């Protein structure tokens, strides 16, 4: 398996929009109303929205390609963290998804190391994220990766207000070649 992680560019917008909507549905459709999933994916993952995000200097998009196929992505963004996120120079891990066929194969760990490198390059020293309180698989992954639960906020999926747990951890102090 050949894994390549690269920065997304504007011409990736259509492929990223398709992957983002697909992975969101794979992760959350079974536990949400179809109309809320449809509303959220239409708003958050359309091609024009992805193109805007790919060229936004406050967002870094990393794409995972396995054997030439788009298999996952992560996005970091500069944003104001919740007040309870303490730590030096926080940066948000806004989105982090691996397509189902590639889950459980070590791809997420490789992507997280690249996220750390990119966050550090952007000046971040603390990484924070929101994860749905009912997404046990993701919470387990993040806890194993050193994240600590610091609080919660509301995340809208369509018309449904859901609770995200806010997880935080410092970035490694030594980052080289995209790995910690």
Short mmCIF file of C-alpha atoms in Angstrom, two decimals:
data_model
loop_
_atom_site.label_atom_id
_atom_site.label_comp_id
_atom_site.label_asym_id
_atom_site.label_seq_id
_atom_site.Cartn_x
_atom_site.Cartn_y
_atom_site.Cartn_z
CA UNK A 1 0.00 0.00 0.00
CA UNK A 2 1.52 3.30 -1.13
CA UNK A 3 0.30 6.27 0.98
CA UNK A 4 0.86 9.81 -0.26
CA UNK A 5 -0.27 12.81 1.76
CA UNK A 6 -0.22 16.11 -0.05
CA UNK A 7 -1.62 19.61 0.21
CA UNK A 8 -4.96 20.06 -1.51
CA UNK A 9 -5.26 22.61 -4.31
CA UNK A 10 -8.27 24.28 -5.94
CA UNK A 11 -8.43 21.69 -8.72
CA UNK A 12 -9.10 19.03 -6.05
CA UNK A 13 -12.43 20.66 -5.12
CA UNK A 14 -14.75 18.23 -6.91
CA UNK A 15 -12.98 15.09 -5.71
CA UNK A 16 -12.72 16.48 -2.17
CA UNK A 17 -16.41 17.45 -2.14
CA UNK A 18 -17.37 13.90 -3.12
CA UNK A 19 -15.04 12.30 -0.56
CA UNK A 20 -16.07 14.70 2.21
CA UNK A 21 -19.78 14.04 1.69
CA UNK A 22 -19.14 10.29 1.40
CA UNK A 23 -17.10 10.05 4.60
CA UNK A 24 -19.54 12.23 6.52
CA UNK A 25 -22.42 9.96 5.47
CA UNK A 26 -20.40 6.82 6.27
CA UNK A 27 -19.67 8.17 9.74
CA UNK A 28 -22.99 9.71 10.74
CA UNK A 29 -25.91 8.65 8.50
CA UNK A 30 -26.91 5.63 10.59
CA UNK A 31 -27.46 7.82 13.67
CA UNK A 32 -29.09 10.87 12.10
CA UNK A 33 -32.18 11.78 10.12
CA UNK A 34 -31.61 11.60 6.36
CA UNK A 35 -32.87 15.17 5.87
CA UNK A 36 -30.31 16.49 8.40
CA UNK A 37 -27.47 14.58 6.73
CA UNK A 38 -28.55 15.90 3.31
CA UNK A 39 -28.81 19.48 4.58
CA UNK A 40 -25.41 19.34 6.26
CA UNK A 41 -23.56 17.75 3.35
CA UNK A 42 -25.12 20.18 0.85
CA UNK A 43 -24.06 23.15 2.97
CA UNK A 44 -20.61 21.98 4.09
CA UNK A 45 -19.29 19.84 1.24
CA UNK A 46 -20.36 21.28 -2.09
CA UNK A 47 -17.72 21.72 -4.78
CA UNK A 48 -17.79 25.53 -4.59
CA UNK A 49 -17.49 25.38 -0.78
CA UNK A 50 -14.51 23.04 -1.03
CA UNK A 51 -12.86 25.27 -3.62
CA UNK A 52 -13.22 28.27 -1.28
CA UNK A 53 -11.71 26.24 1.58
CA UNK A 54 -8.84 24.95 -0.56
CA UNK A 55 -7.72 28.49 -1.42
CA UNK A 56 -8.41 30.01 2.02
CA UNK A 57 -5.07 30.93 3.67
CA UNK A 58 -6.58 30.20 7.11
CA UNK A 59 -7.28 26.55 6.16
CA UNK A 60 -4.77 23.81 5.35
CA UNK A 61 -6.17 20.76 3.58
CA UNK A 62 -4.20 17.53 3.50
CA UNK A 63 -5.32 14.80 1.09
CA UNK A 64 -4.52 11.12 1.53
CA UNK A 65 -4.00 9.11 -1.63
CA UNK A 66 -3.51 5.36 -1.48
CA UNK A 67 -2.33 3.69 -4.65
CA UNK A 68 -3.47 6.82 -6.52
CA UNK A 69 -6.99 6.83 -5.02
CA UNK A 70 -8.30 9.57 -2.71
CA UNK A 71 -8.80 7.82 0.64
CA UNK A 72 -9.03 10.51 3.31
CA UNK A 73 -8.36 14.09 4.26
CA UNK A 74 -7.77 16.45 7.14
CA UNK A 75 -8.27 20.18 7.49
CA UNK A 76 -6.65 22.53 9.95
CA UNK A 77 -7.97 26.02 10.40
CA UNK A 78 -7.10 29.11 12.32
CA UNK A 79 -10.07 29.89 14.52
CA UNK A 80 -10.87 31.22 17.94
CA UNK A 81 -11.00 28.22 20.28
CA UNK A 82 -13.51 27.83 23.10
CA UNK A 83 -12.37 29.64 26.26
CA UNK A 84 -11.54 26.37 28.01
CA UNK A 85 -8.98 25.40 25.36
CA UNK A 86 -5.80 26.40 27.08
CA UNK A 87 -2.36 25.88 25.71
CA UNK A 88 0.14 27.76 23.68
CA UNK A 89 -0.92 28.84 20.17
CA UNK A 90 -3.98 26.62 19.63
CA UNK A 91 -4.94 25.51 16.14
CA UNK A 92 -8.06 23.53 15.24
CA UNK A 93 -8.09 20.11 13.62
CA UNK A 94 -11.38 20.95 11.93
CA UNK A 95 -11.99 17.81 9.84
CA UNK A 96 -10.33 14.41 9.86
CA UNK A 97 -11.81 11.54 7.84
CA UNK A 98 -10.63 8.27 6.38
CA UNK A 99 -12.88 6.40 3.92
CA UNK A 100 -14.23 3.14 5.34
CA UNK A 101 -12.16 0.74 3.19
CA UNK A 102 -8.98 2.25 4.67
CA UNK A 103 -10.03 2.43 8.33
CA UNK A 104 -8.16 0.21 10.77
CA UNK A 105 -5.12 -0.03 8.49
CA UNK A 106 -2.85 2.61 10.08
CA UNK A 107 -3.78 5.39 7.65
CA UNK A 108 -5.24 7.66 10.37
CA UNK A 109 -2.01 7.51 12.39
CA UNK A 110 0.04 8.48 9.33
CA UNK A 111 -2.33 11.35 8.57
CA UNK A 112 -2.27 12.58 12.18
CA UNK A 113 1.56 12.78 12.09
CA UNK A 114 1.30 14.91 8.93
CA UNK A 115 -1.39 17.07 10.60
CA UNK A 116 0.97 17.65 13.52
CA UNK A 117 3.75 18.70 11.17
CA UNK A 118 1.46 21.08 9.27
CA UNK A 119 0.03 22.55 12.48
CA UNK A 120 3.52 23.16 13.80
CA UNK A 121 4.58 24.72 10.48
CA UNK A 122 1.62 27.09 10.77
CA UNK A 123 2.77 28.19 14.22
CA UNK A 124 0.45 26.02 16.28
CA UNK A 125 1.67 24.45 19.50
CA UNK A 126 -1.65 23.08 20.79
CA UNK A 127 -4.05 21.02 18.71
CA UNK A 128 -7.79 20.99 19.50
CA UNK A 129 -10.84 19.45 17.86
CA UNK A 130 -14.52 18.70 18.30
CA UNK A 131 -15.76 15.11 18.12
CA UNK A 132 -19.39 13.99 18.38
CA UNK A 133 -20.05 12.62 21.84
CA UNK A 134 -21.55 9.46 20.29
CA UNK A 135 -18.63 8.75 17.90
CA UNK A 136 -16.89 6.16 20.07
CA UNK A 137 -14.44 5.03 17.39
CA UNK A 138 -13.11 8.54 16.86
CA UNK A 139 -13.00 9.32 20.58
CA UNK A 140 -10.97 6.15 21.20
CA UNK A 141 -8.53 7.06 18.41
CA UNK A 142 -8.05 10.59 19.72
CA UNK A 143 -7.64 9.48 23.34
CA UNK A 144 -5.02 6.92 22.26
CA UNK A 145 -3.31 9.78 20.39
CA UNK A 146 -2.97 11.81 23.59
CA UNK A 147 -6.00 14.11 23.38
CA UNK A 148 -7.76 15.03 26.62
CA UNK A 149 -11.45 15.98 26.97
CA UNK A 150 -11.73 19.60 28.09
CA UNK A 151 -15.40 20.46 27.52
CA UNK A 152 -18.12 20.59 24.89
CA UNK A 153 -19.86 22.75 22.34
CA UNK A 154 -22.88 22.46 20.07
CA UNK A 155 -22.45 21.31 16.48
CA UNK A 156 -25.35 21.54 14.06
CA UNK A 157 -26.07 18.64 11.72
CA UNK A 158 -28.83 20.05 9.56
CA UNK A 159 -31.46 21.17 12.07
CA UNK A 160 -30.23 18.90 14.88
CA UNK A 161 -28.12 20.49 17.65
CA UNK A 162 -25.60 17.88 18.78
CA UNK A 163 -22.93 17.89 21.46
CA UNK A 164 -19.30 17.67 20.44
CA UNK A 165 -16.63 16.91 23.02
CA UNK A 166 -13.67 19.26 22.73
CA UNK A 167 -10.37 17.42 22.88
CA UNK A 168 -7.00 19.09 23.30
CA UNK A 169 -3.34 18.16 23.36
CA UNK A 170 0.00 19.87 22.93
CA UNK A 171 1.89 19.27 19.72
CA UNK A 172 5.15 17.32 20.01
CA UNK A 173 8.12 19.60 20.65
CA UNK A 174 10.18 17.90 17.94
CA UNK A 175 8.72 17.41 14.49
CA UNK A 176 10.84 16.28 11.56
CA UNK A 177 9.98 15.10 8.06
CA UNK A 178 6.23 15.14 8.79
CA UNK A 179 6.53 12.76 11.72
CA UNK A 180 6.71 13.40 15.43
#
